Amino acid sequence: MVRFPRFFGKKRGHRRTGSQVWASFGDGVFHAALFAVGLVFAAMLLSGVAVPEWRINHRYAPTTCTIIGTGLVRHTRITPAGNGPSTWQPCLRVRYATSDGPAEAWSQPLRGRLTDDRSRAVASLASWHVGDVVPGWYDPADIRSVVLERGYNGWMWLMMLVLPGALIILGGAGLIRAINRWGRSEERCAMPTRLSGMLDPLATGPRHSAGHPGVPACDDMINSPGTVLAYRLPIESPESWTLIGFGLFAVSWNVVLVVLMVGAGLDFLGGTVDWLLFAFIIPFAGVGIAAVVAFSRLLLLATAVGTTQIEISAQPLRPGGSYTLLLAQGGSGTLESLMLRLTLDEQATFTQGTDTRIEKLTIWSQEIRSWHDLQLEPGTRFEARAAMTIPADAMHSFASEHNLVRWSIEVRGKPTRWPAFVRTFPLVVFPDVARRDDGEGAP
Amino acid sequence: MTSLSESHHGPPRVFVTFSNTDRRYEPLDSLVARYEVDGLGDEMPRAVEHSVLWYTEGKGEEDLGVLFFERVTDTERLPPAVPGESFGCTLPASPLSYEGVIVKIRWCVRVRFFFSGGRDFVSEHEFTVGTVPPARMPHAVPL
């Protein structure tokens, strides 16, 4: 008996998960549509561009053409509101010899000479004169089809490969994946195979440490030796990405602003004042100035406090292990407080409607050491050691595609003249596989 | 946990016994699970899948890691020829079972029956790996 698949499946955690059958079906239909669009697009480009161009280069017969007239091909886009702007392309009336005898026809429009300026198109015709003899190629299957230039349009071929190719690869891989998963249990689908990485390269999740599934790889943490202690910890700096983002936005916005202002200025010098353009430029300039101010403020905040470095005595970290830290804080001025904290965060990624949301929660945190009223001198850096112990029954670091358990060291500072800052140095804590005793009161 | 995709009668009952009767394991331990199934009725399974896996639970989307997977289609190893089977594996060093606040990691054994009508039935039996105590609710961190 065939039963209609349910829309809703089981309840897992805080959510009800959707029906696997419908999800697979929707996934398959979506990727099949992508695949079909890619095929149609490829077929259109192939029949409209690639095949005619290939025939011209391989099937057309050479001949000698005598120019008997010149003209322009006019291309006008017809819109619901009427005729749109026209473009012009020169072409030549030629007489030439074919296997069936002499023929006379207009040549196909000359590539690379398309212009929306009719006078320029007319001027370009001046390079040909009636009576000139030029090489040409005609179609033996249709002797009235003649061209005066051959070769390939590189951009068209690139577009033909990239756009339909991307749709065909994405759609095809998704379709194979959906077919491969159809009717299979989630455990069977989750088993890694040789094909799974190829069919779903974006869903591979974070890299894991060898021999420790679920524990994130820590190659980046052990490849940088410290100056005093064994390793220098990498800093996690979301502020840097914000700064880069603001910088790129400010630069690109103001480049557009300059182009607009140059255009308006040239019009003004030519005696024309486009008030609409000026009215548009004023708020545009306001946003540009605000972007520069915001970027400068972020840059000042990032550089005024000075760099923070942490070195650690040993890696990898294990529960119950004690480690020495070296904190180095650069910059100048007074810090009201500076604190080192060991923290354990949980992070969950989930979808709400069409949004992907990330929730992060610090579930345990312990002060390692703190300092007050620190006077930082330019050219030197404040250095201090501290001892840190990972709780004996602590959870190890964990990373899967949507869930994280993450250890880190936070440096929290409060300068007298600037806003407080937090700098995070991620850690990877491995499970202590030798430990067999039960514990209480851990993070 | 057991669930049945579609059923005309009551769900089958799957009884699982673990090599460690308290279902507590340490990393790198060997796990052996033996199950017996009852109440299949007239419809016999055409395949059974045995798996040992971990999955996440909580606020985030579910992630799944399969350590052991076996699909049995040989009728001599399926009910009614045999009432149940044993399977097992050596547990990995990680991840450990974890009862966090918004992230939880659970280990389990699943036995999934596929019936000739197209429906399937899964029975899930949890066990723990490691002895990480549950996380407490967080408190505010002063700056």
Coordinates of C-alpha atoms in Angstrom, one line a residue:
Chain A
M1 CA 0.0 0.0 0.0
V2 CA 1.4 3.4 -1.0
R3 CA 1.1 6.0 1.8
F4 CA 1.4 9.7 1.5
P5 CA 4.6 10.9 3.1
R6 CA 4.2 12.9 6.3
F7 CA 5.3 16.6 6.3
F8 CA 6.6 16.4 9.9
G9 CA 8.9 13.8 11.3
K10 CA 10.2 13.4 14.8
K11 CA 10.8 15.9 17.6
R12 CA 14.5 16.3 18.3
G13 CA 15.7 18.6 21.0
H14 CA 14.0 22.0 20.9
R15 CA 12.6 21.5 17.4
R16 CA 10.4 19.3 15.3
T17 CA 12.4 18.2 12.3
G18 CA 10.8 18.1 8.9
S19 CA 9.9 15.0 7.0
Q20 CA 12.9 13.4 5.5
V21 CA 10.9 12.2 2.5
W22 CA 9.7 15.6 1.7
A23 CA 13.1 17.2 2.3
S24 CA 14.7 14.7 0.0
F25 CA 12.0 15.2 -2.6
G26 CA 12.3 19.0 -2.4
D27 CA 16.0 18.8 -2.6
G28 CA 15.8 16.6 -5.6
V29 CA 13.3 18.8 -7.4
F30 CA 15.3 21.9 -6.7
H31 CA 18.6 20.4 -8.0
A32 CA 16.8 18.8 -11.0
A33 CA 15.4 22.3 -11.9
L34 CA 19.0 23.8 -11.6
F35 CA 20.3 20.9 -13.8
A36 CA 17.5 21.4 -16.4
V37 CA 18.1 25.2 -16.5
G38 CA 21.8 24.6 -17.0
L39 CA 21.1 22.2 -19.8
V40 CA 18.7 24.6 -21.6
F41 CA 21.1 27.5 -21.2
A42 CA 24.0 25.4 -22.5
A43 CA 21.9 24.2 -25.5
M44 CA 20.9 27.8 -26.3
L45 CA 24.5 29.0 -26.2
L46 CA 25.7 26.0 -28.1
S47 CA 23.2 26.4 -30.9
G48 CA 23.2 30.2 -31.0
V49 CA 26.9 30.9 -30.5
A50 CA 29.2 28.0 -30.4
V51 CA 28.0 26.0 -33.4
P52 CA 27.8 28.9 -35.8
E53 CA 31.2 30.2 -34.7
W54 CA 32.7 26.8 -35.0
R55 CA 31.2 26.4 -38.5
I56 CA 32.6 29.7 -39.6
N57 CA 36.1 28.6 -38.5
H58 CA 35.9 25.1 -39.9
R59 CA 33.3 24.8 -42.6
Y60 CA 33.2 28.1 -44.4
A61 CA 35.2 28.2 -47.7
P62 CA 37.7 30.9 -48.3
T63 CA 37.1 33.4 -51.1
T64 CA 38.0 36.9 -52.2
C65 CA 35.5 39.6 -51.8
T66 CA 35.1 42.9 -53.6
I67 CA 33.4 45.7 -51.7
I68 CA 30.5 47.1 -53.6
G69 CA 28.8 49.0 -50.9
T70 CA 28.9 49.9 -47.2
G71 CA 26.1 50.2 -44.6
L72 CA 25.1 50.0 -41.0
V73 CA 23.1 47.4 -39.1
R74 CA 20.8 49.0 -36.6
H75 CA 19.8 47.1 -33.4
T76 CA 16.9 48.5 -31.5
R77 CA 15.5 47.1 -28.4
I78 CA 11.7 47.2 -28.4
T79 CA 10.2 47.7 -24.9
P80 CA 6.6 48.0 -23.8
A81 CA 7.1 51.8 -23.5
G82 CA 8.3 52.0 -27.1
N83 CA 11.6 51.7 -28.9
G84 CA 14.6 51.8 -26.7
P85 CA 18.1 53.1 -27.6
S86 CA 19.7 51.8 -30.8
T87 CA 23.2 50.4 -31.4
W88 CA 25.0 50.4 -34.8
Q89 CA 27.3 48.0 -36.4
P90 CA 29.1 48.4 -39.8
C91 CA 28.7 45.8 -42.5
L92 CA 29.8 45.6 -46.1
R93 CA 28.0 44.6 -49.4
V94 CA 30.5 42.3 -51.2
R95 CA 30.7 40.4 -54.4
Y96 CA 32.7 37.1 -54.3
A97 CA 33.3 33.9 -56.1
T98 CA 31.7 30.6 -54.9
S99 CA 31.7 27.0 -56.1
D100 CA 28.3 27.7 -57.6
G101 CA 29.5 30.9 -59.3
P102 CA 29.6 34.5 -58.4
A103 CA 27.5 35.7 -55.5
E104 CA 26.6 39.1 -53.9
A105 CA 25.5 39.6 -50.3
W106 CA 25.8 41.8 -47.2
S107 CA 28.5 40.4 -44.9
Q108 CA 27.7 39.5 -41.4
P109 CA 28.2 42.6 -39.1
L110 CA 31.8 43.2 -38.0
R111 CA 32.5 42.2 -34.4
G112 CA 34.1 44.7 -32.0
R113 CA 32.6 47.7 -33.8
L114 CA 29.3 47.8 -32.1
T115 CA 28.5 51.3 -30.9
D116 CA 25.6 53.4 -29.7
D117 CA 26.9 56.4 -31.5
R118 CA 25.7 56.4 -35.1
S119 CA 28.2 59.1 -36.2
R120 CA 31.1 56.9 -34.9
A121 CA 29.7 53.9 -36.7
V122 CA 29.5 55.9 -39.9
A123 CA 33.1 57.2 -39.4
S124 CA 34.4 53.6 -38.9
L125 CA 33.1 52.8 -42.4
A126 CA 35.6 55.2 -43.8
S127 CA 38.3 52.5 -43.5
W128 CA 36.7 50.5 -46.3
H129 CA 36.4 51.8 -49.8
V130 CA 34.1 50.6 -52.6
G131 CA 36.3 48.5 -55.0
D132 CA 38.7 47.3 -52.3
V133 CA 39.4 43.6 -52.3
V134 CA 39.3 41.8 -48.9
P135 CA 39.5 38.1 -47.9
G136 CA 36.3 36.5 -46.9
W137 CA 34.7 33.1 -46.2
Y138 CA 31.3 31.9 -47.3
D139 CA 29.0 29.0 -46.2
P140 CA 29.0 26.3 -48.9
A141 CA 25.6 25.3 -47.6
D142 CA 24.2 28.8 -48.0
I143 CA 26.4 30.8 -50.3
R144 CA 24.7 34.1 -49.4
S145 CA 26.1 33.8 -45.9
V146 CA 29.6 35.5 -46.0
V147 CA 31.9 36.8 -43.2
L148 CA 35.0 39.0 -43.5
E149 CA 36.5 37.9 -40.2
R150 CA 37.0 34.7 -38.3
G151 CA 38.1 33.6 -34.8
Y152 CA 36.4 33.0 -31.5
N153 CA 34.7 35.3 -29.0
G154 CA 36.6 34.4 -25.8
W155 CA 34.1 36.1 -23.5
M156 CA 31.2 34.2 -25.0
W157 CA 33.0 30.9 -24.7
L158 CA 33.9 31.7 -21.1
M159 CA 30.3 32.6 -20.3
M160 CA 29.1 29.4 -22.0
L161 CA 31.4 27.3 -19.9
V162 CA 31.0 29.1 -16.5
L163 CA 27.3 29.8 -16.3
P164 CA 25.7 26.7 -17.6
G165 CA 28.6 24.6 -16.3
A166 CA 28.1 25.9 -12.8
L167 CA 24.4 25.1 -13.0
I168 CA 24.9 21.7 -14.4
I169 CA 27.6 20.8 -11.9
L170 CA 25.6 22.1 -8.9
G171 CA 22.3 20.7 -10.1
G172 CA 23.8 17.4 -11.2
A173 CA 25.7 16.8 -7.9
G174 CA 22.6 17.7 -5.9
L175 CA 20.4 15.5 -8.0
I176 CA 22.8 12.5 -7.6
R177 CA 23.0 13.2 -3.9
A178 CA 19.2 13.3 -3.5
I179 CA 18.8 10.1 -5.5
N180 CA 21.6 8.5 -3.5
R181 CA 19.8 9.4 -0.3
W182 CA 16.3 8.4 -1.4
G183 CA 14.9 5.7 0.9
R184 CA 18.1 5.4 2.9
S185 CA 18.3 5.8 6.6
E186 CA 20.0 8.9 8.1
E187 CA 22.7 6.6 9.6
R188 CA 23.5 5.1 6.2
C189 CA 23.6 8.6 4.7
A190 CA 25.9 9.8 7.4
M191 CA 28.5 7.1 6.7
P192 CA 31.3 8.8 4.8
T193 CA 31.9 7.5 1.3
R194 CA 34.2 8.4 -1.5
L195 CA 31.3 10.2 -3.3
S196 CA 30.0 12.1 -0.3
G197 CA 32.8 14.7 -0.3
M198 CA 32.4 15.3 -4.0
L199 CA 28.6 15.5 -4.0
D200 CA 28.4 17.7 -0.9
P201 CA 31.7 19.6 -0.5
L202 CA 30.1 22.4 1.5
A203 CA 28.7 20.1 4.2
T204 CA 31.9 18.5 5.3
G205 CA 32.0 20.5 8.5
P206 CA 35.1 21.5 10.5
R207 CA 38.4 19.6 10.3
H208 CA 39.0 17.2 13.2
S209 CA 42.2 16.2 15.0
A210 CA 43.6 12.8 14.0
G211 CA 42.3 10.0 16.2
H212 CA 39.9 12.3 18.0
P213 CA 36.6 12.6 16.1
G214 CA 34.7 15.7 17.0
V215 CA 37.7 17.5 18.5
P216 CA 38.7 20.4 16.2
A217 CA 42.1 20.3 14.5
C218 CA 44.7 22.4 16.3
D219 CA 47.4 22.7 13.6
D220 CA 47.2 26.5 13.8
M221 CA 47.9 26.5 17.5
I222 CA 51.2 24.5 17.4
N223 CA 52.9 26.0 14.4
S224 CA 53.8 29.3 16.0
P225 CA 56.6 29.1 18.6
G226 CA 56.6 31.7 21.4
T227 CA 59.5 34.0 22.3
V228 CA 59.6 32.8 25.9
L229 CA 57.2 29.9 26.3
A230 CA 56.7 27.0 23.8
Y231 CA 53.8 28.3 21.7
R232 CA 52.2 31.6 20.8
L233 CA 48.4 31.3 20.7
P234 CA 46.6 32.7 17.6
I235 CA 44.2 35.5 18.3
E236 CA 40.6 35.4 17.1
S237 CA 39.7 38.9 16.0
P238 CA 36.2 39.5 14.6
E239 CA 37.0 43.2 15.1
S240 CA 39.6 42.9 12.3
W241 CA 37.0 41.6 9.8
T242 CA 34.6 44.4 10.9
L243 CA 37.4 46.9 10.3
I244 CA 38.2 45.4 6.8
G245 CA 34.5 45.4 6.0
F246 CA 34.1 49.1 7.0
G247 CA 37.3 50.0 5.1
L248 CA 36.1 48.2 1.9
F249 CA 32.7 49.8 2.1
A250 CA 34.1 53.3 2.7
V251 CA 36.5 53.0 -0.2
S252 CA 34.0 51.6 -2.7
W253 CA 31.3 54.1 -1.7
N254 CA 33.6 57.0 -2.0
V255 CA 35.0 55.8 -5.4
V256 CA 31.4 55.9 -6.7
L257 CA 31.0 59.3 -5.1
V258 CA 34.1 60.7 -6.7
V259 CA 33.0 59.4 -10.1
L260 CA 29.6 61.1 -9.7
M261 CA 31.2 64.3 -8.5
V262 CA 33.6 64.4 -11.4
G263 CA 30.7 63.9 -13.8
A264 CA 28.7 66.7 -12.1
G265 CA 31.7 69.0 -12.0
L266 CA 32.4 68.5 -15.8
D267 CA 28.7 69.2 -16.5
F268 CA 29.0 72.3 -14.4
L269 CA 32.1 73.5 -16.1
G270 CA 30.4 72.9 -19.5
G271 CA 27.6 75.2 -18.4
T272 CA 25.0 72.5 -17.6
V273 CA 23.7 72.0 -14.1
D274 CA 21.9 68.7 -13.4
W275 CA 20.0 69.6 -10.2
L276 CA 18.7 66.1 -9.9
L277 CA 22.3 64.7 -9.8
F278 CA 23.3 67.4 -7.3
A279 CA 20.3 66.5 -5.1
F280 CA 21.4 62.8 -5.3
I281 CA 25.1 63.5 -4.6
I282 CA 24.4 65.4 -1.3
P283 CA 23.0 62.5 0.8
F284 CA 25.4 60.2 -1.1
A285 CA 28.3 62.3 0.1
G286 CA 26.9 62.3 3.7
V287 CA 27.0 58.5 3.7
G288 CA 30.5 58.5 2.3
I289 CA 31.7 60.9 5.0
A290 CA 30.0 58.8 7.7
A291 CA 31.7 55.6 6.4
V292 CA 35.1 57.3 6.5
V293 CA 34.5 58.5 10.1
A294 CA 33.3 55.1 11.2
F295 CA 36.3 53.4 9.7
S296 CA 38.7 55.9 11.1
R297 CA 37.2 55.5 14.6
L298 CA 37.4 51.7 14.4
L299 CA 41.0 51.9 13.1
L300 CA 41.9 54.3 16.0
L301 CA 40.3 51.9 18.5
A302 CA 42.1 48.9 17.1
T303 CA 45.5 50.5 17.0
A304 CA 45.3 52.8 20.1
V305 CA 45.0 49.9 22.6
G306 CA 48.0 48.0 21.4
T307 CA 48.5 44.4 20.5
T308 CA 47.9 41.5 22.8
Q309 CA 49.9 38.3 22.7
I310 CA 49.6 35.1 24.8
E311 CA 52.1 32.3 24.9
I312 CA 51.5 28.9 26.6
S313 CA 53.9 26.4 28.0
A314 CA 52.6 23.2 26.4
Q315 CA 50.1 21.8 23.9
P316 CA 47.8 19.9 23.5
L317 CA 45.7 20.8 26.6
R318 CA 44.2 18.0 28.7
P319 CA 41.6 18.2 31.5
G320 CA 43.4 18.4 34.8
G321 CA 46.6 19.8 33.2
S322 CA 48.3 22.9 34.5
Y323 CA 49.9 25.4 32.1
T324 CA 51.9 28.6 32.3
L325 CA 50.8 31.6 30.3
L326 CA 52.7 34.7 29.3
L327 CA 50.6 37.8 28.6
A328 CA 52.2 40.6 26.6
Q329 CA 50.2 43.8 26.2
G330 CA 51.5 46.6 24.0
G331 CA 50.2 50.2 23.7
S332 CA 50.4 53.3 25.8
G333 CA 48.4 55.1 28.5
T334 CA 46.7 53.6 31.5
L335 CA 44.6 50.5 31.8
E336 CA 42.2 50.7 34.7
S337 CA 42.1 46.9 34.6
L338 CA 43.4 44.0 32.7
M339 CA 42.1 40.5 33.2
L340 CA 42.8 37.0 32.0
R341 CA 39.9 34.6 32.0
L342 CA 39.5 30.9 31.0
T343 CA 36.1 30.4 29.4
L344 CA 34.0 27.6 28.1
D345 CA 31.4 28.5 25.5
E346 CA 28.7 26.5 23.7
Q347 CA 27.6 27.6 20.3
A348 CA 24.7 26.4 18.3
T349 CA 23.8 27.2 14.7
F350 CA 20.2 26.8 13.6
T351 CA 17.7 28.0 11.0
Q352 CA 14.7 30.1 11.7
G353 CA 12.6 30.4 8.6
T354 CA 15.1 31.4 6.0
D355 CA 17.6 32.9 8.5
T356 CA 20.6 31.1 9.8
R357 CA 21.2 32.1 13.5
I358 CA 24.0 31.5 15.8
E359 CA 23.5 31.4 19.6
K360 CA 26.6 31.5 21.9
L361 CA 26.5 31.0 25.6
T362 CA 29.4 31.2 28.1
I363 CA 28.6 28.3 30.4
W364 CA 31.7 28.5 32.6
S365 CA 34.4 31.1 33.2
Q366 CA 37.1 31.5 35.7
E367 CA 39.5 34.4 36.3
I368 CA 43.1 33.4 35.9
R369 CA 44.7 36.6 37.0
S370 CA 44.0 40.4 36.9
W371 CA 45.9 43.6 37.2
H372 CA 44.8 47.2 38.0
D373 CA 46.0 50.7 37.1
L374 CA 48.6 49.5 34.6
Q375 CA 50.8 52.2 33.1
L376 CA 51.8 51.2 29.6
E377 CA 54.9 52.8 28.1
P378 CA 55.2 53.3 24.3
G379 CA 57.9 51.1 22.8
T380 CA 57.8 48.5 25.5
R381 CA 55.1 46.0 26.4
F382 CA 53.7 44.8 29.7
E383 CA 54.6 41.2 30.3
A384 CA 53.3 38.9 33.1
R385 CA 53.1 35.2 33.8
A386 CA 50.0 33.4 35.1
A387 CA 49.2 29.8 35.9
M388 CA 46.1 28.1 34.5
T389 CA 44.5 24.7 35.2
I390 CA 41.9 23.0 33.1
P391 CA 39.3 21.4 35.4
A392 CA 39.9 17.7 35.8
D393 CA 36.4 16.6 34.7
A394 CA 36.0 19.3 32.0
M395 CA 34.3 18.7 28.7
H396 CA 36.8 18.6 25.8
S397 CA 36.6 20.9 22.8
F398 CA 34.0 19.8 20.3
A399 CA 33.1 21.0 16.8
S400 CA 30.6 19.6 14.4
E401 CA 28.8 21.3 11.5
H402 CA 26.3 23.1 13.6
N403 CA 27.5 22.8 17.2
L404 CA 30.6 23.8 19.1
V405 CA 32.0 23.4 22.6
R406 CA 34.8 25.9 22.7
W407 CA 37.5 26.7 25.2
S408 CA 39.3 30.0 25.1
I409 CA 41.4 32.5 27.0
E410 CA 39.9 36.0 27.1
V411 CA 41.9 39.1 27.7
R412 CA 39.5 41.8 29.0
G413 CA 40.9 45.3 29.3
K414 CA 39.5 48.7 30.3
P415 CA 41.6 51.7 29.2
T416 CA 41.0 55.0 30.9
R417 CA 40.4 56.9 27.6
W418 CA 39.0 54.2 25.3
P419 CA 36.1 51.7 25.4
A420 CA 36.7 48.4 27.1
F421 CA 38.0 45.6 24.8
V422 CA 37.9 41.8 24.8
R423 CA 40.4 39.7 22.9
T424 CA 39.9 36.0 22.5
F425 CA 42.5 33.3 22.1
P426 CA 40.9 29.9 21.2
L427 CA 42.2 26.7 22.8
V428 CA 41.7 23.1 22.0
V429 CA 41.3 20.8 24.9
F430 CA 41.6 17.1 24.2
P431 CA 39.7 14.4 26.2
D432 CA 41.7 12.7 28.9
V433 CA 41.3 9.1 27.7
A434 CA 43.4 7.7 30.6
R435 CA 41.1 9.1 33.3
R436 CA 38.6 6.6 34.7
D437 CA 37.4 8.2 37.9
D438 CA 34.0 10.0 38.3
G439 CA 33.9 13.7 39.1
E440 CA 31.6 16.3 40.3
G441 CA 31.3 20.1 40.0
A442 CA 33.1 20.6 36.8
P443 CA 32.2 23.1 34.1
Chain B
M1 CA 13.4 5.5 21.9
T2 CA 11.4 3.7 19.3
S3 CA 9.5 5.0 16.4
L4 CA 7.5 3.6 13.5
S5 CA 7.1 5.3 10.2
E6 CA 3.7 3.7 9.5
S7 CA 2.0 0.8 11.2
H8 CA -1.2 -1.2 11.0
H9 CA -0.6 -2.8 14.4
G10 CA 1.4 -2.1 17.6
P11 CA 5.1 -1.3 17.2
P12 CA 7.6 -4.1 17.5
R13 CA 9.5 -4.3 20.8
V14 CA 13.3 -4.3 20.7
F15 CA 15.2 -5.4 23.8
V16 CA 18.9 -4.5 23.9
T17 CA 21.5 -5.6 26.4
F18 CA 24.9 -4.0 26.5
S19 CA 28.2 -5.6 27.4
N20 CA 28.3 -3.1 30.3
T21 CA 25.0 -3.5 32.1
D22 CA 25.1 0.0 33.4
R23 CA 25.5 1.3 29.8
R24 CA 28.5 3.4 30.9
Y25 CA 31.6 3.2 28.8
E26 CA 35.0 5.0 28.6
P27 CA 36.7 6.1 25.5
L28 CA 38.4 3.2 23.6
D29 CA 36.3 0.6 25.4
S30 CA 34.8 -2.2 23.5
L31 CA 31.0 -2.1 23.1
V32 CA 28.9 -5.1 22.3
A33 CA 25.1 -4.8 22.0
R34 CA 22.7 -7.8 21.7
Y35 CA 19.1 -7.2 20.7
E36 CA 16.0 -9.3 20.4
V37 CA 12.9 -8.2 18.6
D38 CA 9.4 -9.2 19.5
G39 CA 5.9 -8.2 18.1
L40 CA 6.8 -8.1 14.4
G41 CA 3.5 -9.6 13.5
D42 CA 3.0 -11.0 10.0
E43 CA 5.2 -8.6 8.2
M44 CA 8.8 -9.7 8.1
P45 CA 11.7 -7.3 7.7
R46 CA 13.6 -7.3 4.4
A47 CA 16.6 -5.6 5.9
V48 CA 18.0 -4.5 9.3
E49 CA 20.5 -1.8 10.0
H50 CA 22.7 -1.8 13.1
S51 CA 24.5 1.4 14.0
V52 CA 26.5 2.9 16.8
L53 CA 26.5 6.7 16.6
W54 CA 26.6 10.0 18.4
Y55 CA 24.3 12.9 17.6
T56 CA 23.9 16.4 18.9
E57 CA 20.8 17.7 20.6
G58 CA 19.8 21.1 21.8
K59 CA 19.3 24.5 20.2
G60 CA 21.4 23.8 17.0
E61 CA 20.7 21.7 14.0
E62 CA 21.3 18.0 14.7
D63 CA 24.8 16.7 13.7
L64 CA 25.4 13.0 13.4
G65 CA 28.5 10.9 13.5
V66 CA 28.3 7.2 12.7
L67 CA 31.0 5.0 14.2
F68 CA 29.7 1.6 13.2
F69 CA 27.1 0.7 10.5
E70 CA 26.0 -2.6 9.2
R71 CA 23.1 -3.5 6.9
V72 CA 21.9 -7.0 7.0
T73 CA 19.8 -8.3 4.1
D74 CA 20.7 -12.0 4.4
T75 CA 17.4 -13.7 5.3
E76 CA 19.3 -16.3 7.4
R77 CA 20.3 -13.4 9.7
L78 CA 16.9 -11.7 9.8
P79 CA 13.7 -12.5 11.8
P80 CA 12.1 -15.0 11.9
A81 CA 15.2 -17.0 11.1
V82 CA 16.9 -15.5 14.1
P83 CA 15.2 -13.5 16.9
G84 CA 18.1 -11.0 17.2
E85 CA 21.7 -10.4 16.7
S86 CA 24.9 -9.0 18.3
F87 CA 27.1 -6.3 17.0
G88 CA 29.8 -4.1 18.5
C89 CA 32.8 -1.9 18.0
T90 CA 35.6 -0.2 19.8
L91 CA 34.6 3.2 20.9
P92 CA 36.7 6.2 19.8
A93 CA 38.6 8.6 22.0
S94 CA 35.9 11.3 21.4
P95 CA 33.4 12.8 21.5
L96 CA 32.4 12.2 25.1
S97 CA 28.7 12.2 26.1
Y98 CA 27.9 15.7 27.2
E99 CA 24.8 17.3 28.8
G100 CA 25.4 21.0 28.0
V101 CA 23.0 23.9 28.2
I102 CA 22.4 24.5 24.4
V103 CA 24.6 21.7 23.1
K104 CA 24.2 18.1 24.1
I105 CA 26.1 15.0 22.8
R106 CA 24.4 11.7 23.0
W107 CA 25.7 8.2 22.1
C108 CA 23.3 5.5 21.1
V109 CA 22.8 2.2 19.4
R110 CA 20.1 2.1 16.7
V111 CA 18.4 -0.9 15.2
R112 CA 16.3 -0.1 12.2
F113 CA 14.0 -2.5 10.5
F114 CA 12.9 -2.1 6.9
F115 CA 9.7 -3.9 5.9
S116 CA 8.7 -5.0 2.5
G117 CA 5.8 -2.4 2.4
G118 CA 8.3 0.4 2.4
R119 CA 7.9 1.4 6.0
D120 CA 10.7 1.3 8.6
F121 CA 10.9 1.1 12.3
V122 CA 13.8 2.4 14.4
S123 CA 14.7 1.6 18.0
E124 CA 17.3 3.7 19.8
H125 CA 19.1 2.8 23.0
E126 CA 21.4 5.3 24.7
F127 CA 24.6 4.8 26.5
T128 CA 27.2 7.1 27.8
V129 CA 30.9 7.6 26.9
G130 CA 33.1 9.2 29.5
T131 CA 32.1 10.9 32.8
V132 CA 31.7 14.5 32.0
P133 CA 29.2 16.0 34.5
P134 CA 26.3 18.1 33.3
A135 CA 27.0 21.7 32.6
R136 CA 25.5 24.3 35.0
M137 CA 23.5 27.3 33.9
P138 CA 25.8 30.2 33.2
H139 CA 26.2 33.3 35.3
A140 CA 27.1 36.8 34.2
V141 CA 30.8 37.6 33.7
P142 CA 31.9 41.0 35.0
L143 CA 34.1 43.1 32.6

